[in-house]
Structure formats: structure tokens, C-alpha cells
Tab-separated table of C-alpha atoms in Angstrom:
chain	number	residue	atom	x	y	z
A	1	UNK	CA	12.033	26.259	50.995
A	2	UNK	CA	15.145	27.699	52.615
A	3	UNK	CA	18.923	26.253	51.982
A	4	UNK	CA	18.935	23.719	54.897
A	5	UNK	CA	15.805	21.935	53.835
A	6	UNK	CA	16.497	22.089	50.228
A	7	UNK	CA	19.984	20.082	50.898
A	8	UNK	CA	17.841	17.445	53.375
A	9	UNK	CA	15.000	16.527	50.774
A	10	UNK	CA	16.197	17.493	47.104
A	11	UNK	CA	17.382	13.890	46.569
A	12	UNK	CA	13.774	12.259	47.541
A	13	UNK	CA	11.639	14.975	45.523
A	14	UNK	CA	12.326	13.929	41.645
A	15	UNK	CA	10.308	11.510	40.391
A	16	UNK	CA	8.343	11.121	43.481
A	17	UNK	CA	5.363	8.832	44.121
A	18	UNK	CA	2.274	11.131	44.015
A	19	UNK	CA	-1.046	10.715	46.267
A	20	UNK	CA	-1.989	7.743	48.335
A	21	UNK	CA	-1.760	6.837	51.884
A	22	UNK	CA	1.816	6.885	53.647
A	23	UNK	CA	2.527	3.333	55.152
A	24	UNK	CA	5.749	1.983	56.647
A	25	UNK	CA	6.752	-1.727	56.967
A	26	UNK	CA	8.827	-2.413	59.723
A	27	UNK	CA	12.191	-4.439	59.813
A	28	UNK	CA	14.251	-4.820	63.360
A	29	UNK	CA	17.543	-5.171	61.807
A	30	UNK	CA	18.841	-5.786	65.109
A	31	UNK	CA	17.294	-5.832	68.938
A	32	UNK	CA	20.743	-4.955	70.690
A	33	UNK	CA	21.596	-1.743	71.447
A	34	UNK	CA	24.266	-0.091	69.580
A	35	UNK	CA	24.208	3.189	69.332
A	36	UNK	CA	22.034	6.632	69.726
A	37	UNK	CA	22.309	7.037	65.914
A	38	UNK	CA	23.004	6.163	62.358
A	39	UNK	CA	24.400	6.415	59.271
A	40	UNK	CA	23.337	5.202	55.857
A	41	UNK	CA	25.761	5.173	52.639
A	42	UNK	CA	26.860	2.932	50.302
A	43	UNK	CA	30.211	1.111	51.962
A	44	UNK	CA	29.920	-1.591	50.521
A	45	UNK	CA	29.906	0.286	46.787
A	46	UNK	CA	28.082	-2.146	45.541
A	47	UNK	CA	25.311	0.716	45.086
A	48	UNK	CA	22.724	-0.210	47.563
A	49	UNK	CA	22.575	2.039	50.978
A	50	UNK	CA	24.274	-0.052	54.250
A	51	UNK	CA	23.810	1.533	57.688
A	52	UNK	CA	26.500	1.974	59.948
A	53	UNK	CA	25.246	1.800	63.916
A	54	UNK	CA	27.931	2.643	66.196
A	55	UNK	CA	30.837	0.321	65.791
A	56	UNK	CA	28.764	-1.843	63.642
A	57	UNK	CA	28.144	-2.491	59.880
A	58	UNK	CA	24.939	-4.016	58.526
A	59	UNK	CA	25.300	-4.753	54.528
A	60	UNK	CA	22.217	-4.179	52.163
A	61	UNK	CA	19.788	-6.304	51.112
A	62	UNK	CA	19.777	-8.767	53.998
A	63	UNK	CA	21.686	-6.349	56.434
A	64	UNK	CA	24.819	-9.025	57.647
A	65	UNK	CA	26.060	-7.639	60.392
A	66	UNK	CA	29.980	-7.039	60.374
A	67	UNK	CA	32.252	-5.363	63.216
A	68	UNK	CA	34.265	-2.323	62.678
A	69	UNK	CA	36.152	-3.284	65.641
A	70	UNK	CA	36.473	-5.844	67.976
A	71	UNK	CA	35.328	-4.720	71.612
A	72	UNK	CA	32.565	-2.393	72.206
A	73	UNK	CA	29.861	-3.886	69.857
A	74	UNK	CA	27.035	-3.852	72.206
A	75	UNK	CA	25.953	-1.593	75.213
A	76	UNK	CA	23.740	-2.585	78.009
A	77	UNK	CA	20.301	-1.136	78.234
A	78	UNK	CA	20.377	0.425	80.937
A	79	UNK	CA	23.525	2.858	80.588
A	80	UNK	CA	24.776	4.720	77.967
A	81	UNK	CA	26.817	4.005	74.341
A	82	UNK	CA	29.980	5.620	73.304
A	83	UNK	CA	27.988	6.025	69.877
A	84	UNK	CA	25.727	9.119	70.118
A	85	UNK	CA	25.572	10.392	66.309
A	86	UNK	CA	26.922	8.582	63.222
A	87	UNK	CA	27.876	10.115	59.739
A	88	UNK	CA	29.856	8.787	56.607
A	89	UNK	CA	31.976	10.335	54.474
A	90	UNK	CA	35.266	9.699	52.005
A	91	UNK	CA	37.650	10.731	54.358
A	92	UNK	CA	40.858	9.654	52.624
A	93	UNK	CA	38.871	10.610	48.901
A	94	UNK	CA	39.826	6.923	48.074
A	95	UNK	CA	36.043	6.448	46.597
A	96	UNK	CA	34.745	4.887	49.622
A	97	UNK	CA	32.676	6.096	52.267
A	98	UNK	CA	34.394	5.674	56.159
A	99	UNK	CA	31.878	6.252	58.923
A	100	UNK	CA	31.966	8.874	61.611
A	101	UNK	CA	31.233	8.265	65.033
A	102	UNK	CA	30.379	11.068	67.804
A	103	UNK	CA	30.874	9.624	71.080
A	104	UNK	CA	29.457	10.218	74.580
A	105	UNK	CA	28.935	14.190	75.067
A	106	UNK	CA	32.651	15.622	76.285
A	107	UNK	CA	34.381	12.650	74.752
A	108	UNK	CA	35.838	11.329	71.495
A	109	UNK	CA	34.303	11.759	68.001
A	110	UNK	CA	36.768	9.205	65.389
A	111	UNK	CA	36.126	7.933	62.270
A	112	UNK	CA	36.538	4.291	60.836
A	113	UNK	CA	38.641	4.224	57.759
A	114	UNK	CA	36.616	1.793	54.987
A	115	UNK	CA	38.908	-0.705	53.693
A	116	UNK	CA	37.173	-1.595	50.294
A	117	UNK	CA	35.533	-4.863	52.287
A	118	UNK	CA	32.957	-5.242	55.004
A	119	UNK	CA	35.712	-7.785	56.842
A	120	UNK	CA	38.378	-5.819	56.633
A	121	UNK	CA	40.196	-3.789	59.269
A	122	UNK	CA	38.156	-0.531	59.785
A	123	UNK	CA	41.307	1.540	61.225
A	124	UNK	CA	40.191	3.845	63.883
A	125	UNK	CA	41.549	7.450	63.568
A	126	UNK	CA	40.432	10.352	66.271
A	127	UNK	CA	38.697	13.530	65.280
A	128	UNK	CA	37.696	15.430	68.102
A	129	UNK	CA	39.456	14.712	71.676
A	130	UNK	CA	35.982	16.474	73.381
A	131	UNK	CA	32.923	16.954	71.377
A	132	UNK	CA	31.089	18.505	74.179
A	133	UNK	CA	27.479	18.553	73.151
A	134	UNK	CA	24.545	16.107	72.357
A	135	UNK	CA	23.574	17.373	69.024
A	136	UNK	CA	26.721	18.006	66.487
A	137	UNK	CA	25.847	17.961	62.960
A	138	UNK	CA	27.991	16.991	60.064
A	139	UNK	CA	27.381	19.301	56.637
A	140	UNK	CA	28.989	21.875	54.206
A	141	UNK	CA	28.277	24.403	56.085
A	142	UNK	CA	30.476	27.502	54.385
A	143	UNK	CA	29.704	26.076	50.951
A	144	UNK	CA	32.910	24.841	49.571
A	145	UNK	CA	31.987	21.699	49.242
A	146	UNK	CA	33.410	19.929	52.069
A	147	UNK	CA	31.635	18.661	54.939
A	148	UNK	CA	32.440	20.050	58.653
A	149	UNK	CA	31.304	18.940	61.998
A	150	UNK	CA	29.345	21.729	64.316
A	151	UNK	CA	29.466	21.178	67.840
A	152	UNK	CA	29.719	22.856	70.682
A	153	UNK	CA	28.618	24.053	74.135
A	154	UNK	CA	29.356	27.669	75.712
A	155	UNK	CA	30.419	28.400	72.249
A	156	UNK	CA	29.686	27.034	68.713
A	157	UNK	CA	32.654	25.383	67.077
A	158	UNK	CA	33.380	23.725	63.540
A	159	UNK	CA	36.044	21.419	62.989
A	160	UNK	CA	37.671	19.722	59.435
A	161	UNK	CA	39.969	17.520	58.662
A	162	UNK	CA	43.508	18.924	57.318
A	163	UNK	CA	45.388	17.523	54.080
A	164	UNK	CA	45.991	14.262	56.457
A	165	UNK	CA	42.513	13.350	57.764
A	166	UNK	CA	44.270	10.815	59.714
A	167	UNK	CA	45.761	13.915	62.109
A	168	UNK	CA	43.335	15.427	64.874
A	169	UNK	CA	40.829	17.521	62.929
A	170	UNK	CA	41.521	21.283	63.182
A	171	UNK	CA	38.906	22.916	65.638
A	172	UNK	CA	37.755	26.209	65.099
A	173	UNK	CA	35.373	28.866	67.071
A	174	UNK	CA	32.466	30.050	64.823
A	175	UNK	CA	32.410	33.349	67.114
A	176	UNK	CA	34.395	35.143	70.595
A	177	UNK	CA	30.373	36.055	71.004
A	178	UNK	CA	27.384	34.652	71.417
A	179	UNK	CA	25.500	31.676	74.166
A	180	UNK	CA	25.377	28.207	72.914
A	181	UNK	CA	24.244	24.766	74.782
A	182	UNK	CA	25.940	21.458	74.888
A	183	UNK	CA	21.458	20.241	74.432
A	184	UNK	CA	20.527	21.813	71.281
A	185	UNK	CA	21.742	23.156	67.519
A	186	UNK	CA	20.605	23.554	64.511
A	187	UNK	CA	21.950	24.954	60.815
A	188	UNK	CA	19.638	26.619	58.324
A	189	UNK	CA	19.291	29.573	56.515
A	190	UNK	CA	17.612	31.815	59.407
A	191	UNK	CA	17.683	35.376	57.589
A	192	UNK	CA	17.587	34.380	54.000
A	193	UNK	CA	20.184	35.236	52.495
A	194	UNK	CA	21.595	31.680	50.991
A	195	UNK	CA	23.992	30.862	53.794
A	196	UNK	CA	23.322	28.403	56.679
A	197	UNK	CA	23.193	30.079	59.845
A	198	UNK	CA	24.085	28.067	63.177
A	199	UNK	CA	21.137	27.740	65.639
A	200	UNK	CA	21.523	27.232	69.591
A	201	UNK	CA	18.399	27.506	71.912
A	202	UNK	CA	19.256	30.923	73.216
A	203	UNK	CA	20.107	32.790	69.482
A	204	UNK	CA	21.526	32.345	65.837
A	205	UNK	CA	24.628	33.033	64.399
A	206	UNK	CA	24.273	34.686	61.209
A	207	UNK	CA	27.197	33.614	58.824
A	208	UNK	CA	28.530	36.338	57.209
A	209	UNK	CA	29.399	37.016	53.143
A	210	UNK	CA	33.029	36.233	53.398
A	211	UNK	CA	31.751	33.159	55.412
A	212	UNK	CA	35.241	33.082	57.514
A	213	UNK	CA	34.788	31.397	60.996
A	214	UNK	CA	35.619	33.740	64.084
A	215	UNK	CA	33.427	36.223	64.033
A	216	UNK	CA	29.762	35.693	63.071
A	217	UNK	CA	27.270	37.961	64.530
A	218	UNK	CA	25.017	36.420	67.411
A	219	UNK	CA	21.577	37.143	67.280
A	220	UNK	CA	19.592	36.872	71.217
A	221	UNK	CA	16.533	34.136	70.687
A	222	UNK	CA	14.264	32.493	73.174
A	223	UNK	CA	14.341	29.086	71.028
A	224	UNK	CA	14.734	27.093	74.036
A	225	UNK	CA	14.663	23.075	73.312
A	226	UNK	CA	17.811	20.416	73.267
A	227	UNK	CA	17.247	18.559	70.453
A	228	UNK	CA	17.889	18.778	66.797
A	229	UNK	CA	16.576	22.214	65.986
A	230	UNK	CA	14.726	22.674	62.331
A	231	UNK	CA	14.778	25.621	60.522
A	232	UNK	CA	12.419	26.553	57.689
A	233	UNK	CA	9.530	28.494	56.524
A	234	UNK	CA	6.719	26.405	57.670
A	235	UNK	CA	3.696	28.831	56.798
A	236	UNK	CA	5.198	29.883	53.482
A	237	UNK	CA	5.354	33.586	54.417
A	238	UNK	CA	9.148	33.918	52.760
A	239	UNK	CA	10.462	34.038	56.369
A	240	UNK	CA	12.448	31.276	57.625
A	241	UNK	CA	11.070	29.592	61.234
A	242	UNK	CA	12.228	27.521	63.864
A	243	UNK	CA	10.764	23.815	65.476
A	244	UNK	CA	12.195	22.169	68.195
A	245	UNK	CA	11.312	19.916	70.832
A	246	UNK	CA	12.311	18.981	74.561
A	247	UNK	CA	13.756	15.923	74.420
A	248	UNK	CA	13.942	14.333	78.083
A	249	UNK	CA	10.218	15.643	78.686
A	250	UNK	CA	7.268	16.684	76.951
A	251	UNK	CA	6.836	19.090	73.991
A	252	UNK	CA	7.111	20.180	70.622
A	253	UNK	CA	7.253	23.713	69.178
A	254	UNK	CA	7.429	26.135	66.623
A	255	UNK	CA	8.523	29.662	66.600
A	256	UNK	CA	6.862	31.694	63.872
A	257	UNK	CA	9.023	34.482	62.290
A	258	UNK	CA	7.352	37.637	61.820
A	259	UNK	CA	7.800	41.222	60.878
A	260	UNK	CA	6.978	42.159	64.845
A	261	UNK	CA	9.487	38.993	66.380
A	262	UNK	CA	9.210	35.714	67.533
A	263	UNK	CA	6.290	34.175	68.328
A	264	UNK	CA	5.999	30.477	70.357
A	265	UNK	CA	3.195	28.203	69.343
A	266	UNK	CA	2.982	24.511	71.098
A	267	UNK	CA	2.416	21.851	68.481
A	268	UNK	CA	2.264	18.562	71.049
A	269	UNK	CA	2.864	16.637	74.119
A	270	UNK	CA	1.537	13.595	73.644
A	271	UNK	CA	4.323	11.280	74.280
A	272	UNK	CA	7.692	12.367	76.277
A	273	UNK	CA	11.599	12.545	75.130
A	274	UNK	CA	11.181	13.676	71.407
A	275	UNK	CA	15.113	14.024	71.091
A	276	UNK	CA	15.782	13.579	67.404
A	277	UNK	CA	14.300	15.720	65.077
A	278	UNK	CA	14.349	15.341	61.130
A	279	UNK	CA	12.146	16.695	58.436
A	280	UNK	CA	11.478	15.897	55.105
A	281	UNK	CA	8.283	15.927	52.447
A	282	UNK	CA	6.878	12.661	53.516
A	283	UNK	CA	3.853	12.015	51.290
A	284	UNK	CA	5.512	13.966	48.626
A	285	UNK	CA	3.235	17.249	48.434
A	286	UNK	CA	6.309	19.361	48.226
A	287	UNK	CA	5.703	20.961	52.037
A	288	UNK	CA	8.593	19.796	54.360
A	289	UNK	CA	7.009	17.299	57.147
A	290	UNK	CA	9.127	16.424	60.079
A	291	UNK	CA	9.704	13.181	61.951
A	292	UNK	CA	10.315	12.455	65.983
A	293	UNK	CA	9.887	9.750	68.376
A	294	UNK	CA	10.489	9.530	71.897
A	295	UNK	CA	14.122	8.457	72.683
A	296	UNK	CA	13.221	5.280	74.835
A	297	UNK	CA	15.085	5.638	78.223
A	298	UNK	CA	17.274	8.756	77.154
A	299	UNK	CA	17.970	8.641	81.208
A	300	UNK	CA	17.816	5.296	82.039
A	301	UNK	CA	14.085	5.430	82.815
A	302	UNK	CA	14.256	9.043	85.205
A	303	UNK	CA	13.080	11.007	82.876
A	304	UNK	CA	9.060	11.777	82.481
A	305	UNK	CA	6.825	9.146	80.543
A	306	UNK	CA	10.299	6.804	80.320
A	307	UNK	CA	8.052	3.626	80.633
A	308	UNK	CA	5.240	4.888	78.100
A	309	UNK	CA	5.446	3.342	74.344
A	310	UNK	CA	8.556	3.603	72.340
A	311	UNK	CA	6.767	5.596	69.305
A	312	UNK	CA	7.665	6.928	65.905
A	313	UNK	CA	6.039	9.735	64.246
A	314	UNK	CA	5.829	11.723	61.230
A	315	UNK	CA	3.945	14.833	61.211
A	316	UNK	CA	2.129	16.157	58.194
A	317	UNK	CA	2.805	19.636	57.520
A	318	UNK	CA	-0.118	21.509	56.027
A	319	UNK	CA	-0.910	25.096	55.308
A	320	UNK	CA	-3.921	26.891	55.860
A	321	UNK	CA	-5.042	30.728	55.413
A	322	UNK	CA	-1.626	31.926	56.000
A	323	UNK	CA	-0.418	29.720	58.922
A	324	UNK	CA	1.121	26.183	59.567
A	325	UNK	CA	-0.432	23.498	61.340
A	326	UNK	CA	0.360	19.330	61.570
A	327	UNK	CA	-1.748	16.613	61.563
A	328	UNK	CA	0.278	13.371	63.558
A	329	UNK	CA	0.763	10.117	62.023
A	330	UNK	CA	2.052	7.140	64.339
A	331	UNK	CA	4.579	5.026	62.808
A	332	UNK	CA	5.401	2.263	65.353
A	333	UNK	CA	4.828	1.898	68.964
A	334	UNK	CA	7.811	0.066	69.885
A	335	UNK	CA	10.819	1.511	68.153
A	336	UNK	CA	11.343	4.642	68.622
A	337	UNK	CA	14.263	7.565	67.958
A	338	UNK	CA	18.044	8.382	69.343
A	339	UNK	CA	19.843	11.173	69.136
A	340	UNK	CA	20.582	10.685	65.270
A	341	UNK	CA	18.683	8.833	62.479
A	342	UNK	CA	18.192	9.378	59.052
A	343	UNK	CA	15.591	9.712	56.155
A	344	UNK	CA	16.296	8.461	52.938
A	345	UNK	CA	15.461	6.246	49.841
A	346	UNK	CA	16.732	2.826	50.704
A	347	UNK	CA	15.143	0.667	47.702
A	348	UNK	CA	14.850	3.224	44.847
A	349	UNK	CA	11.360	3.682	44.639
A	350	UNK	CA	11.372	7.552	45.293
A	351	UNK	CA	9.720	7.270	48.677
A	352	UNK	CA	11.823	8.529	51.766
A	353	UNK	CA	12.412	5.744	54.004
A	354	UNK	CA	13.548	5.960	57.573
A	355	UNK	CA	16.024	4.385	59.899
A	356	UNK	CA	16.655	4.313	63.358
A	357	UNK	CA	19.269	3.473	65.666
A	358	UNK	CA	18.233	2.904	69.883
A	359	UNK	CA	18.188	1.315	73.044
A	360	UNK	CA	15.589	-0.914	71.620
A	361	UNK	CA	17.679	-1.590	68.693
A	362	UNK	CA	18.580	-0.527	64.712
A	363	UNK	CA	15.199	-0.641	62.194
A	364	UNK	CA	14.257	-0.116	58.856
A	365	UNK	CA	10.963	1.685	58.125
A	366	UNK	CA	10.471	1.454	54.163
A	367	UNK	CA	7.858	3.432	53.104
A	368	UNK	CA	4.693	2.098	51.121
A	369	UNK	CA	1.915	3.950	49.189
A	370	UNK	CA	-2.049	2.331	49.652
């Protein structure tokens, strides 16, 4: 298992229910839409996981809905949000987790300062002016402990937050070099050597030992895709590969990493707009299964199979003779993905759970075992 996917799935592995038939049971926490992702933390800290949708805060068990601000709580169907991603983190290190919120591609990423209560004032502090690109992600990416956000679109960019996090964040170029996409990243550990790497569909950065931003090496790849883009060592040759998918119209591939190259293999195309991407062991077997959906009316219903069944997915990772192949499992038909969502243990069973933020609404899919 390389760095990335170790960091995404080491929480759900101890302890982990083994054998028996992966179920889901279904809760629409909401039918507005909010936002084109989520976040899940404790904010309350009352040590249960609350999601965070946009500008909105829905508190565990019964998920109460509560407004981090006052306009903007609910978008039309038939448009866009200004909530395309959504993170948490302790800002401020005051012990409670603020939420992050990555706006409309080109525009504003800001975070909501926690208060200590659900009905307090979230204060809303800017990040990012432009965060020009569909896909940021928000990680420790150089290893010091400290989360960063990656972004970016001719050029891959990082940026933190200074002594005051309340300041803009300071914005940083990962390389002069190199041919990102404002559709498409990814972080993992592409050439093994225990630092993430920073993925775009036309190459890889390749973070180097002193792991100082400016000048990473860019390596040419045909990755192609615009969605989240995975990175791992699906057929457990010791070489890291790559999965992504095309997210406003049909398809989802790997790229196998061999001594001779690259090579493409088509895994489906059964249902259209598979624009978030996250993986995780599933049915706890330790290989790292992935989950996607279609990303109901990414364009407002122009984009191929728009009208076709809202689905969620998880596909089962399994490996045979050498090589990788995934058997599909269908979820729901009428939920769906974003841009963003998460995976994680909501009740404390040791069974990833999964949550998901849309233009069809914010669920809860808590996993069961037959």
C-alpha cells in the first residue's frame, strides 16, 4: 500500500469487521442542494462525527441542521453552488475543528471559524482569492504535519496559512515546470520513495528529498481524466498505479505501472459523470476498493447520460494471477456523488461509512455486514 492510501484507510483498518456481505442503509439528511461536497469532523466536540455541507452544519446523531451564515444556504438545481469541496481543520489550534470551503472554480476558497457552539457566529475568513481548479485537495503533503491545500491549473500550487490564519493564506508554486489542468489532480506516492507526489492528467511531479516547493521535477504522463485521480498499487506488483475517471461523460480507468511504461486499461462505462473519486478497503480484505457515482447534472443536464439514475458505487478490488480487476457493487440509484465526499466511520463500529453532498441533496450511507 503506498503513502497516500495508507493515510486514507489506516483509521478504518484496526479492529475491522471481517467477512460478510457489504450493505448500506440510506439516510437523506437533507433533499436541498448545498454544496458539491463535504466534510465530516467532530465540531460539535462532543465526539461524534457532524458533516459540514457548504455553508451548512448538520449535528450528529439526529443531524439538526444549523447555518454558518446567513444568506447563501441553498442553491437552485439547476445552476451551480459556491461550495465545490469542503474540509475541516483547527485553524486557530483552539481545539476545535473550523470548516473549509472551496468555492466555484476561479473564485474564493474561506474558512468558517468554529465558535465552540453550533449557533454561534461562524466568522468567515478568506483563503484563496482564485482557486482555479475543480479538484483541490487538502493534506500534509511535505510531511510536517500541517495540512496544505493543492490546487491549481496551468501550474500546480500549494497554499498554508501563516502564524495568523485569519490573513490570506500564502500561495506557493510547486514547480516553474511542468502542465497541470484546472479538471484533474491527484497526490500519492507515484515512484515510491515515501513522499506524496502531485498528479495532473498530463504528468507527476515528483517531490523531492528536501521536499521545498519551487522546483519539483515534472514527469510527461498520458493520465488523462478530470476527476479525483487515485494513486496506488492496485495489482500488488510494488509499483504504484494510477485510476481515474471522466467525469462529465463516460469512463473509468486504470493505468498499470510497469517496468516497459504506462499501460491504459478501461475498467467501465456504465453510467456517465463519475466526478468524485475515493478509495478505501470496503469489505475489509485489506486491498484498497474505490468508490464513484455519477455527479447528477454536473452541467445542468448537457452533459451525456445527465437524465440516467443518480447512482453510487463501490468497486471491489480483487487480485488475480498478477493483475487487478473490480467487480461493481451498486449502492443507491438516486443519490449519487459531487465533486467531494468522504469515507469514514460515523458510528464506531469499524466499518467505513460514506457521505455525500449533491444536487440531489446531503446523505448518510452507514455501512452494514449480512
Amino acid at each position: 500500500m503506498n503513502l497516500r492510501a495508507f493515510l486514507l484507510t489506516a483509521l478504518l483498518i484496526p479492529g475491522a469487521v471481517q467477512g460478510g456481505e457489504v450493505v448500506f442503509e440510506k439516510t437523506r439528511v437533507d433533499s436541498a442542494f448545498r454544496s458539491e461536497g463535504v466534510a465530516v469532523a467532530d465540531f460539535t466536540g462532543d465526539g461524534k462525527p457532524d458533516l459540514v455541507a457548504g455553508n451548512v452544519l448538520y449535528v450528529a446523531p439526529d443531524w439538526k441542521m444549523h447555518a454558518l451564515r446567513k444568506e447563501r444556504l441553498e442553491f437552485k438545481q439547476k445552476g451551480y453552488s459556491d461550495a465545490f469541496l469542503c474540509f475541516a481543520d483547527d485553524l486557530d489550534a483552539d481545539g476545535d475543528q473550523d470548516a473549509i470551503v472551496v468555492g466555484f472554480p476561479g473564485q474564493q476558497t474561506r474558512w468558517y471559524q468554529n465558535p465552540g457552539k453550533p449557533d454561534g457566529e461562524w466568522k468567515s475568513h478568506l483563503a484563496v482569492a482564485s482557486t482555479p481548479t475543480e479538484n483541490p485537495d487538502y493534506l500534509d503533503l511535505d510531511g510536517d504535519g500541517k495540512k496544505e491545500l493543492i490546487y491549481g491549473s496551468k501550474m500546480a500550487m500549494v497554499a498554508r496559512p501563516g502564524k495568523d490564519p485569519t490573513k490570506v493564506w500564502e500561495q506557493t508554486a510547486i514547480a516553474t515546470k511542468g502542465r497541470g489542468s484546472g479538471h484533474g489532480l491527484g497526490v500519492g506516492d507515484i515512484n515510491s520513495d515515501g513522499r506524496l507526489d502531485v498528479v495532473s492528467p498530463h504528468g507527476w511531479w515528483e517531490q523531492p528529498a528536501d521536499r521545498k516547493l519551487g522546483a519539483w521535477p515534472f514527469h510527461e504522463v498520458k493520465i488523462q481524466g478530470g476527476a479525483q485521480i487515485l494513486v496506488h498499487d492496485f495489482d500488488g506488483d510494488g509499483k504504484s498505479d494510477v485510476l481515474s475517471s471522466e467525469p462529465h461523460r463516460y469512463g473509468i480507468w486504470w493505468l498499470r505501472q510497469g517496468a516497459d511504461g504506462w499501460q491504459r486499461r478501461e475498467l467501465d462505462r456504465s453510467f456517465s459523470q463519475p466526478h468524485a473519486v475515493h478509495q478505501a478497503d470496503l469489505n475489509s480484505d485489506g486491498l484498497t476498493d474505490f468508490v464513484t457515482g455519477k455527479r447528477y447534472w454536473a452541467h445542468n443536464g448537457n452533459d451525456p447520460g445527465a437524465d440516467e439514475p443518480a447512482v453510487l458505487c463501490w468497486f471491489q478490488l480483487q487480485q488475480v494471477n498478477g493483475g487487478a480487476t473490480w467487480k461493481k457493487h451498486e449502492i443507491d440509484k438516486d443519490s449519487g456523488v459531487g465533486l467531494q465526499f468522504e469515507i469514514t466511520d460515523l458510528n464506531g463500529d469499524k466499518l467505513p461509512d460514506i457521505v455525500t453532498s449533491n444536487k440531489k441533496g446531503v446523505f448518510v450511507f452507514v455501512q452494514k455486514r449480512k
